[in-house]
Amino acid sequence: MIIEQPSWTNLTGISDEEGSLRILELPFHAKRTYFIQGVPQGLKRGFHAHRSLRQIFFAPQGSFDLELTTPFKKETFVLNAADRKALIVPPGYWRVISNFTGDATCMVLASHHYDEEDYIRNFDDYVLWFNENFTNES
Ligand code: TYD
């Protein structure tokens, strides 16, 4: 199996004298949403992968970086409220979230309810799992 690539989707919307309305049409059914705020400067979060969970990340406010890693590739995505973009993250990526601005909100929509069994929290275990489940990506 080849791992699916992450992809951007746009937050559409309307800004006028009545304020700003932002819209995200979801490409999958979300069963859970959560958000992260108040991350101290310099702190990094994440350091895990999900076996099955599909997620969308965006920054309604502020900015943060989302680094997605496989044994073959490392890519950093900047999520910035001003860009009005959300990142669709398929299952199978080791992720580190960093560079939170003081005002940042990291908003996440997730395809499944919380399940600790879906997490891989050790990088060596992740590499083994990846190599058992995916072929080298292009
Ligand atoms: P975790 O997903 O490890 O957060 P991060 O990768 O941003 O550091 O979650 C942190 C803790 O919160 C962990 O003990 C699991 C718990 N948690 C829930 O109970 N439910 C949830 O929906 C999420 C996302 C986390």
mmCIF file with all atom_site columns, C-alpha atoms and ligand atoms in Angstrom:
data_model
loop_
_atom_site.group_PDB
_atom_site.id
_atom_site.type_symbol
_atom_site.label_atom_id
_atom_site.label_alt_id
_atom_site.label_comp_id
_atom_site.label_asym_id
_atom_site.label_entity_id
_atom_site.label_seq_id
_atom_site.pdbx_PDB_ins_code
_atom_site.Cartn_x
_atom_site.Cartn_y
_atom_site.Cartn_z
_atom_site.occupancy
_atom_site.B_iso_or_equiv
_atom_site.pdbx_formal_charge
_atom_site.auth_seq_id
_atom_site.auth_comp_id
_atom_site.auth_asym_id
_atom_site.auth_atom_id
_atom_site.pdbx_PDB_model_num
ATOM   1   C CA  . MET A 1 1   ? 0.000   0.000  0.000  1.00 0.00 ? 1   MET A CA  1
ATOM   2   C CA  . ILE A 1 2   ? 1.231   3.507  -0.796 1.00 0.00 ? 2   ILE A CA  1
ATOM   3   C CA  . ILE A 1 3   ? 0.676   6.160  1.866  1.00 0.00 ? 3   ILE A CA  1
ATOM   4   C CA  . GLU A 1 4   ? -1.791  8.903  0.914  1.00 0.00 ? 4   GLU A CA  1
ATOM   5   C CA  . GLN A 1 5   ? -0.301  12.371 0.584  1.00 0.00 ? 5   GLN A CA  1
ATOM   6   C CA  . PRO A 1 6   ? -1.353  15.270 2.810  1.00 0.00 ? 6   PRO A CA  1
ATOM   7   C CA  . SER A 1 7   ? -3.240  17.970 0.948  1.00 0.00 ? 7   SER A CA  1
ATOM   8   C CA  . TRP A 1 8   ? -4.420  21.523 1.421  1.00 0.00 ? 8   TRP A CA  1
ATOM   9   C CA  . THR A 1 9   ? -8.021  22.634 1.299  1.00 0.00 ? 9   THR A CA  1
ATOM   10  C CA  . ASN A 1 10  ? -9.231  26.224 1.382  1.00 0.00 ? 10  ASN A CA  1
ATOM   11  C CA  . LEU A 1 11  ? -11.273 27.916 4.058  1.00 0.00 ? 11  LEU A CA  1
ATOM   12  C CA  . THR A 1 12  ? -13.737 29.941 2.059  1.00 0.00 ? 12  THR A CA  1
ATOM   13  C CA  . GLY A 1 13  ? -15.830 32.712 3.566  1.00 0.00 ? 13  GLY A CA  1
ATOM   14  C CA  . ILE A 1 14  ? -16.998 36.243 3.717  1.00 0.00 ? 14  ILE A CA  1
ATOM   15  C CA  . SER A 1 15  ? -15.488 39.198 5.540  1.00 0.00 ? 15  SER A CA  1
ATOM   16  C CA  . ASP A 1 16  ? -17.428 42.443 5.717  1.00 0.00 ? 16  ASP A CA  1
ATOM   17  C CA  . GLU A 1 17  ? -18.404 45.123 8.184  1.00 0.00 ? 17  GLU A CA  1
ATOM   18  C CA  . GLU A 1 18  ? -20.426 42.491 10.082 1.00 0.00 ? 18  GLU A CA  1
ATOM   19  C CA  . GLY A 1 19  ? -17.323 40.431 10.743 1.00 0.00 ? 19  GLY A CA  1
ATOM   20  C CA  . SER A 1 20  ? -15.716 37.369 9.242  1.00 0.00 ? 20  SER A CA  1
ATOM   21  C CA  . LEU A 1 21  ? -17.318 34.015 8.477  1.00 0.00 ? 21  LEU A CA  1
ATOM   22  C CA  . ARG A 1 22  ? -15.041 31.096 7.501  1.00 0.00 ? 22  ARG A CA  1
ATOM   23  C CA  . ILE A 1 23  ? -16.212 27.825 6.014  1.00 0.00 ? 23  ILE A CA  1
ATOM   24  C CA  . LEU A 1 24  ? -14.526 24.444 5.793  1.00 0.00 ? 24  LEU A CA  1
ATOM   25  C CA  . GLU A 1 25  ? -16.331 21.761 3.778  1.00 0.00 ? 25  GLU A CA  1
ATOM   26  C CA  . LEU A 1 26  ? -15.194 18.430 5.186  1.00 0.00 ? 26  LEU A CA  1
ATOM   27  C CA  . PRO A 1 27  ? -13.986 15.681 2.823  1.00 0.00 ? 27  PRO A CA  1
ATOM   28  C CA  . PHE A 1 28  ? -14.741 12.981 5.420  1.00 0.00 ? 28  PHE A CA  1
ATOM   29  C CA  . HIS A 1 29  ? -17.148 12.445 8.291  1.00 0.00 ? 29  HIS A CA  1
ATOM   30  C CA  . ALA A 1 30  ? -15.672 13.889 11.468 1.00 0.00 ? 30  ALA A CA  1
ATOM   31  C CA  . LYS A 1 31  ? -16.589 12.241 14.771 1.00 0.00 ? 31  LYS A CA  1
ATOM   32  C CA  . ARG A 1 32  ? -14.443 14.450 16.978 1.00 0.00 ? 32  ARG A CA  1
ATOM   33  C CA  . THR A 1 33  ? -13.003 17.905 17.164 1.00 0.00 ? 33  THR A CA  1
ATOM   34  C CA  . TYR A 1 34  ? -10.471 19.371 19.576 1.00 0.00 ? 34  TYR A CA  1
ATOM   35  C CA  . PHE A 1 35  ? -8.232  22.372 19.773 1.00 0.00 ? 35  PHE A CA  1
ATOM   36  C CA  . ILE A 1 36  ? -4.921  23.277 21.365 1.00 0.00 ? 36  ILE A CA  1
ATOM   37  C CA  . GLN A 1 37  ? -4.163  26.757 22.708 1.00 0.00 ? 37  GLN A CA  1
ATOM   38  C CA  . GLY A 1 38  ? -1.760  28.436 25.096 1.00 0.00 ? 38  GLY A CA  1
ATOM   39  C CA  . VAL A 1 39  ? 1.293   26.432 24.060 1.00 0.00 ? 39  VAL A CA  1
ATOM   40  C CA  . PRO A 1 40  ? 4.396   27.941 25.712 1.00 0.00 ? 40  PRO A CA  1
ATOM   41  C CA  . GLN A 1 41  ? 6.899   29.468 23.322 1.00 0.00 ? 41  GLN A CA  1
ATOM   42  C CA  . GLY A 1 42  ? 9.343   26.897 21.943 1.00 0.00 ? 42  GLY A CA  1
ATOM   43  C CA  . LEU A 1 43  ? 7.354   23.867 23.095 1.00 0.00 ? 43  LEU A CA  1
ATOM   44  C CA  . LYS A 1 44  ? 6.732   21.059 20.615 1.00 0.00 ? 44  LYS A CA  1
ATOM   45  C CA  . ARG A 1 45  ? 3.785   18.655 20.737 1.00 0.00 ? 45  ARG A CA  1
ATOM   46  C CA  . GLY A 1 46  ? 2.742   15.532 18.942 1.00 0.00 ? 46  GLY A CA  1
ATOM   47  C CA  . PHE A 1 47  ? 5.543   12.999 18.552 1.00 0.00 ? 47  PHE A CA  1
ATOM   48  C CA  . HIS A 1 48  ? 3.176   10.262 17.489 1.00 0.00 ? 48  HIS A CA  1
ATOM   49  C CA  . ALA A 1 49  ? 1.497   8.700  14.459 1.00 0.00 ? 49  ALA A CA  1
ATOM   50  C CA  . HIS A 1 50  ? -2.015  7.375  13.943 1.00 0.00 ? 50  HIS A CA  1
ATOM   51  C CA  . ARG A 1 51  ? -2.697  3.965  12.418 1.00 0.00 ? 51  ARG A CA  1
ATOM   52  C CA  . SER A 1 52  ? -6.180  4.807  11.056 1.00 0.00 ? 52  SER A CA  1
ATOM   53  C CA  . LEU A 1 53  ? -7.136  8.324  12.085 1.00 0.00 ? 53  LEU A CA  1
ATOM   54  C CA  . ARG A 1 54  ? -7.665  10.946 9.394  1.00 0.00 ? 54  ARG A CA  1
ATOM   55  C CA  . GLN A 1 55  ? -7.467  14.571 10.509 1.00 0.00 ? 55  GLN A CA  1
ATOM   56  C CA  . ILE A 1 56  ? -7.775  18.147 9.308  1.00 0.00 ? 56  ILE A CA  1
ATOM   57  C CA  . PHE A 1 57  ? -5.613  20.804 10.943 1.00 0.00 ? 57  PHE A CA  1
ATOM   58  C CA  . PHE A 1 58  ? -6.076  24.542 10.672 1.00 0.00 ? 58  PHE A CA  1
ATOM   59  C CA  . ALA A 1 59  ? -5.288  27.739 12.545 1.00 0.00 ? 59  ALA A CA  1
ATOM   60  C CA  . PRO A 1 60  ? -8.392  29.903 13.140 1.00 0.00 ? 60  PRO A CA  1
ATOM   61  C CA  . GLN A 1 61  ? -5.985  32.276 14.882 1.00 0.00 ? 61  GLN A CA  1
ATOM   62  C CA  . GLY A 1 62  ? -2.207  32.674 14.951 1.00 0.00 ? 62  GLY A CA  1
ATOM   63  C CA  . SER A 1 63  ? 0.222   30.252 13.408 1.00 0.00 ? 63  SER A CA  1
ATOM   64  C CA  . PHE A 1 64  ? 1.975   26.930 13.985 1.00 0.00 ? 64  PHE A CA  1
ATOM   65  C CA  . ASP A 1 65  ? 4.074   24.450 12.010 1.00 0.00 ? 65  ASP A CA  1
ATOM   66  C CA  . LEU A 1 66  ? 3.067   20.863 11.382 1.00 0.00 ? 66  LEU A CA  1
ATOM   67  C CA  . GLU A 1 67  ? 5.961   18.572 10.490 1.00 0.00 ? 67  GLU A CA  1
ATOM   68  C CA  . LEU A 1 68  ? 4.919   15.284 8.877  1.00 0.00 ? 68  LEU A CA  1
ATOM   69  C CA  . THR A 1 69  ? 7.458   12.502 8.645  1.00 0.00 ? 69  THR A CA  1
ATOM   70  C CA  . THR A 1 70  ? 7.640   9.041  7.124  1.00 0.00 ? 70  THR A CA  1
ATOM   71  C CA  . PRO A 1 71  ? 10.777  6.897  7.061  1.00 0.00 ? 71  PRO A CA  1
ATOM   72  C CA  . PHE A 1 72  ? 11.337  8.351  3.572  1.00 0.00 ? 72  PHE A CA  1
ATOM   73  C CA  . LYS A 1 73  ? 10.315  11.976 3.742  1.00 0.00 ? 73  LYS A CA  1
ATOM   74  C CA  . LYS A 1 74  ? 9.976   14.956 6.077  1.00 0.00 ? 74  LYS A CA  1
ATOM   75  C CA  . GLU A 1 75  ? 7.795   17.924 5.172  1.00 0.00 ? 75  GLU A CA  1
ATOM   76  C CA  . THR A 1 76  ? 6.899   21.011 7.205  1.00 0.00 ? 76  THR A CA  1
ATOM   77  C CA  . PHE A 1 77  ? 3.565   22.740 6.635  1.00 0.00 ? 77  PHE A CA  1
ATOM   78  C CA  . VAL A 1 78  ? 2.932   26.221 8.000  1.00 0.00 ? 78  VAL A CA  1
ATOM   79  C CA  . LEU A 1 79  ? -0.624  26.735 9.216  1.00 0.00 ? 79  LEU A CA  1
ATOM   80  C CA  . ASN A 1 80  ? -1.328  30.416 9.451  1.00 0.00 ? 80  ASN A CA  1
ATOM   81  C CA  . ALA A 1 81  ? -4.756  31.966 10.011 1.00 0.00 ? 81  ALA A CA  1
ATOM   82  C CA  . ALA A 1 82  ? -4.071  34.605 7.368  1.00 0.00 ? 82  ALA A CA  1
ATOM   83  C CA  . ASP A 1 83  ? -3.596  31.911 4.695  1.00 0.00 ? 83  ASP A CA  1
ATOM   84  C CA  . ARG A 1 84  ? -7.106  30.495 5.235  1.00 0.00 ? 84  ARG A CA  1
ATOM   85  C CA  . LYS A 1 85  ? -6.012  26.972 4.472  1.00 0.00 ? 85  LYS A CA  1
ATOM   86  C CA  . ALA A 1 86  ? -6.485  23.654 6.237  1.00 0.00 ? 86  ALA A CA  1
ATOM   87  C CA  . LEU A 1 87  ? -4.295  20.581 5.913  1.00 0.00 ? 87  LEU A CA  1
ATOM   88  C CA  . ILE A 1 88  ? -5.826  17.141 5.422  1.00 0.00 ? 88  ILE A CA  1
ATOM   89  C CA  . VAL A 1 89  ? -3.575  14.596 7.137  1.00 0.00 ? 89  VAL A CA  1
ATOM   90  C CA  . PRO A 1 90  ? -4.170  10.952 6.145  1.00 0.00 ? 90  PRO A CA  1
ATOM   91  C CA  . PRO A 1 91  ? -3.299  8.122  8.528  1.00 0.00 ? 91  PRO A CA  1
ATOM   92  C CA  . GLY A 1 92  ? 0.315   6.986  8.839  1.00 0.00 ? 92  GLY A CA  1
ATOM   93  C CA  . TYR A 1 93  ? 2.338   10.164 9.436  1.00 0.00 ? 93  TYR A CA  1
ATOM   94  C CA  . TRP A 1 94  ? 4.613   10.831 12.392 1.00 0.00 ? 94  TRP A CA  1
ATOM   95  C CA  . ARG A 1 95  ? 3.815   14.414 13.403 1.00 0.00 ? 95  ARG A CA  1
ATOM   96  C CA  . VAL A 1 96  ? 5.446   17.164 15.418 1.00 0.00 ? 96  VAL A CA  1
ATOM   97  C CA  . ILE A 1 97  ? 3.671   20.474 15.979 1.00 0.00 ? 97  ILE A CA  1
ATOM   98  C CA  . SER A 1 98  ? 5.879   23.464 16.786 1.00 0.00 ? 98  SER A CA  1
ATOM   99  C CA  . ASN A 1 99  ? 6.436   27.212 16.415 1.00 0.00 ? 99  ASN A CA  1
ATOM   100 C CA  . PHE A 1 100 ? 3.140   28.144 18.046 1.00 0.00 ? 100 PHE A CA  1
ATOM   101 C CA  . THR A 1 101 ? 2.599   31.873 18.183 1.00 0.00 ? 101 THR A CA  1
ATOM   102 C CA  . GLY A 1 102 ? 1.305   33.074 21.553 1.00 0.00 ? 102 GLY A CA  1
ATOM   103 C CA  . ASP A 1 103 ? -2.207  33.561 20.177 1.00 0.00 ? 103 ASP A CA  1
ATOM   104 C CA  . ALA A 1 104 ? -2.308  30.337 18.134 1.00 0.00 ? 104 ALA A CA  1
ATOM   105 C CA  . THR A 1 105 ? -5.206  27.936 18.121 1.00 0.00 ? 105 THR A CA  1
ATOM   106 C CA  . CYS A 1 106 ? -4.518  24.536 16.579 1.00 0.00 ? 106 CYS A CA  1
ATOM   107 C CA  . MET A 1 107 ? -7.934  23.271 15.501 1.00 0.00 ? 107 MET A CA  1
ATOM   108 C CA  . VAL A 1 108 ? -8.316  19.614 14.607 1.00 0.00 ? 108 VAL A CA  1
ATOM   109 C CA  . LEU A 1 109 ? -11.177 17.611 13.126 1.00 0.00 ? 109 LEU A CA  1
ATOM   110 C CA  . ALA A 1 110 ? -10.795 13.863 13.401 1.00 0.00 ? 110 ALA A CA  1
ATOM   111 C CA  . SER A 1 111 ? -12.474 10.928 11.677 1.00 0.00 ? 111 SER A CA  1
ATOM   112 C CA  . HIS A 1 112 ? -12.851 8.814  14.820 1.00 0.00 ? 112 HIS A CA  1
ATOM   113 C CA  . HIS A 1 113 ? -13.463 9.069  18.531 1.00 0.00 ? 113 HIS A CA  1
ATOM   114 C CA  . TYR A 1 114 ? -10.413 9.119  20.781 1.00 0.00 ? 114 TYR A CA  1
ATOM   115 C CA  . ASP A 1 115 ? -8.686  5.738  20.885 1.00 0.00 ? 115 ASP A CA  1
ATOM   116 C CA  . GLU A 1 116 ? -5.247  5.396  22.469 1.00 0.00 ? 116 GLU A CA  1
ATOM   117 C CA  . GLU A 1 117 ? -4.834  2.081  20.574 1.00 0.00 ? 117 GLU A CA  1
ATOM   118 C CA  . ASP A 1 118 ? -4.706  4.073  17.344 1.00 0.00 ? 118 ASP A CA  1
ATOM   119 C CA  . TYR A 1 119 ? -1.579  5.943  18.504 1.00 0.00 ? 119 TYR A CA  1
ATOM   120 C CA  . ILE A 1 120 ? 2.033   4.910  17.885 1.00 0.00 ? 120 ILE A CA  1
ATOM   121 C CA  . ARG A 1 121 ? 4.080   6.960  20.345 1.00 0.00 ? 121 ARG A CA  1
ATOM   122 C CA  . ASN A 1 122 ? 7.555   5.511  19.841 1.00 0.00 ? 122 ASN A CA  1
ATOM   123 C CA  . PHE A 1 123 ? 9.409   6.488  16.654 1.00 0.00 ? 123 PHE A CA  1
ATOM   124 C CA  . ASP A 1 124 ? 11.218  3.146  16.260 1.00 0.00 ? 124 ASP A CA  1
ATOM   125 C CA  . ASP A 1 125 ? 7.879   1.324  16.568 1.00 0.00 ? 125 ASP A CA  1
ATOM   126 C CA  . TYR A 1 126 ? 6.466   3.731  14.008 1.00 0.00 ? 126 TYR A CA  1
ATOM   127 C CA  . VAL A 1 127 ? 9.200   2.941  11.465 1.00 0.00 ? 127 VAL A CA  1
ATOM   128 C CA  . LEU A 1 128 ? 8.609   -0.807 11.922 1.00 0.00 ? 128 LEU A CA  1
ATOM   129 C CA  . TRP A 1 129 ? 4.856   -0.349 11.572 1.00 0.00 ? 129 TRP A CA  1
ATOM   130 C CA  . PHE A 1 130 ? 5.286   1.848  8.485  1.00 0.00 ? 130 PHE A CA  1
ATOM   131 C CA  . ASN A 1 131 ? 7.536   -0.664 6.764  1.00 0.00 ? 131 ASN A CA  1
ATOM   132 C CA  . GLU A 1 132 ? 5.052   -3.459 7.470  1.00 0.00 ? 132 GLU A CA  1
ATOM   133 C CA  . ASN A 1 133 ? 2.142   -1.480 6.072  1.00 0.00 ? 133 ASN A CA  1
ATOM   134 C CA  . PHE A 1 134 ? 3.425   0.762  3.315  1.00 0.00 ? 134 PHE A CA  1
ATOM   135 C CA  . THR A 1 135 ? 5.761   0.505  0.385  1.00 0.00 ? 135 THR A CA  1
ATOM   136 C CA  . ASN A 1 136 ? 8.274   3.255  -0.307 1.00 0.00 ? 136 ASN A CA  1
ATOM   137 C CA  . GLU A 1 137 ? 6.453   6.402  -1.355 1.00 0.00 ? 137 GLU A CA  1
ATOM   138 C CA  . SER A 1 138 ? 7.168   8.232  -4.584 1.00 0.00 ? 138 SER A CA  1
HETATM 139 P P1  . TYD B 2 .   ? -2.096  13.970 22.353 1.00 0.00 ? 1   TYD B P1  1
HETATM 140 O O1  . TYD B 2 .   ? -2.923  13.550 21.184 1.00 0.00 ? 1   TYD B O1  1
HETATM 141 O O2  . TYD B 2 .   ? -0.904  13.130 22.713 1.00 0.00 ? 1   TYD B O2  1
HETATM 142 O O3  . TYD B 2 .   ? -1.690  15.502 22.164 1.00 0.00 ? 1   TYD B O3  1
HETATM 143 P P2  . TYD B 2 .   ? -0.403  16.154 21.435 1.00 0.00 ? 1   TYD B P2  1
HETATM 144 O O4  . TYD B 2 .   ? 0.027   15.213 20.374 1.00 0.00 ? 1   TYD B O4  1
HETATM 145 O O5  . TYD B 2 .   ? -0.887  17.445 20.900 1.00 0.00 ? 1   TYD B O5  1
HETATM 146 O O6  . TYD B 2 .   ? 0.648   16.368 22.467 1.00 0.00 ? 1   TYD B O6  1
HETATM 147 O O7  . TYD B 2 .   ? -3.060  14.098 23.609 1.00 0.00 ? 1   TYD B O7  1
HETATM 148 C C1  . TYD B 2 .   ? -2.604  14.609 24.851 1.00 0.00 ? 1   TYD B C1  1
HETATM 149 C C2  . TYD B 2 .   ? -3.363  13.901 25.949 1.00 0.00 ? 1   TYD B C2  1
HETATM 150 O O8  . TYD B 2 .   ? -4.765  14.176 25.821 1.00 0.00 ? 1   TYD B O8  1
HETATM 151 C C3  . TYD B 2 .   ? -3.213  12.382 25.930 1.00 0.00 ? 1   TYD B C3  1
HETATM 152 O O9  . TYD B 2 .   ? -3.104  11.930 27.266 1.00 0.00 ? 1   TYD B O9  1
HETATM 153 C C4  . TYD B 2 .   ? -4.492  11.885 25.338 1.00 0.00 ? 1   TYD B C4  1
HETATM 154 C C5  . TYD B 2 .   ? -5.498  12.969 25.691 1.00 0.00 ? 1   TYD B C5  1
HETATM 155 N N1  . TYD B 2 .   ? -6.533  13.132 24.641 1.00 0.00 ? 1   TYD B N1  1
HETATM 156 C C6  . TYD B 2 .   ? -7.831  12.691 24.890 1.00 0.00 ? 1   TYD B C6  1
HETATM 157 O O10 . TYD B 2 .   ? -8.148  12.147 25.961 1.00 0.00 ? 1   TYD B O10 1
HETATM 158 N N2  . TYD B 2 .   ? -8.783  12.846 23.908 1.00 0.00 ? 1   TYD B N2  1
HETATM 159 C C7  . TYD B 2 .   ? -8.486  13.442 22.716 1.00 0.00 ? 1   TYD B C7  1
HETATM 160 O O11 . TYD B 2 .   ? -9.373  13.586 21.845 1.00 0.00 ? 1   TYD B O11 1
HETATM 161 C C8  . TYD B 2 .   ? -7.137  13.883 22.473 1.00 0.00 ? 1   TYD B C8  1
HETATM 162 C C9  . TYD B 2 .   ? -6.756  14.528 21.179 1.00 0.00 ? 1   TYD B C9  1
HETATM 163 C C10 . TYD B 2 .   ? -6.196  13.714 23.476 1.00 0.00 ? 1   TYD B C10 1
#
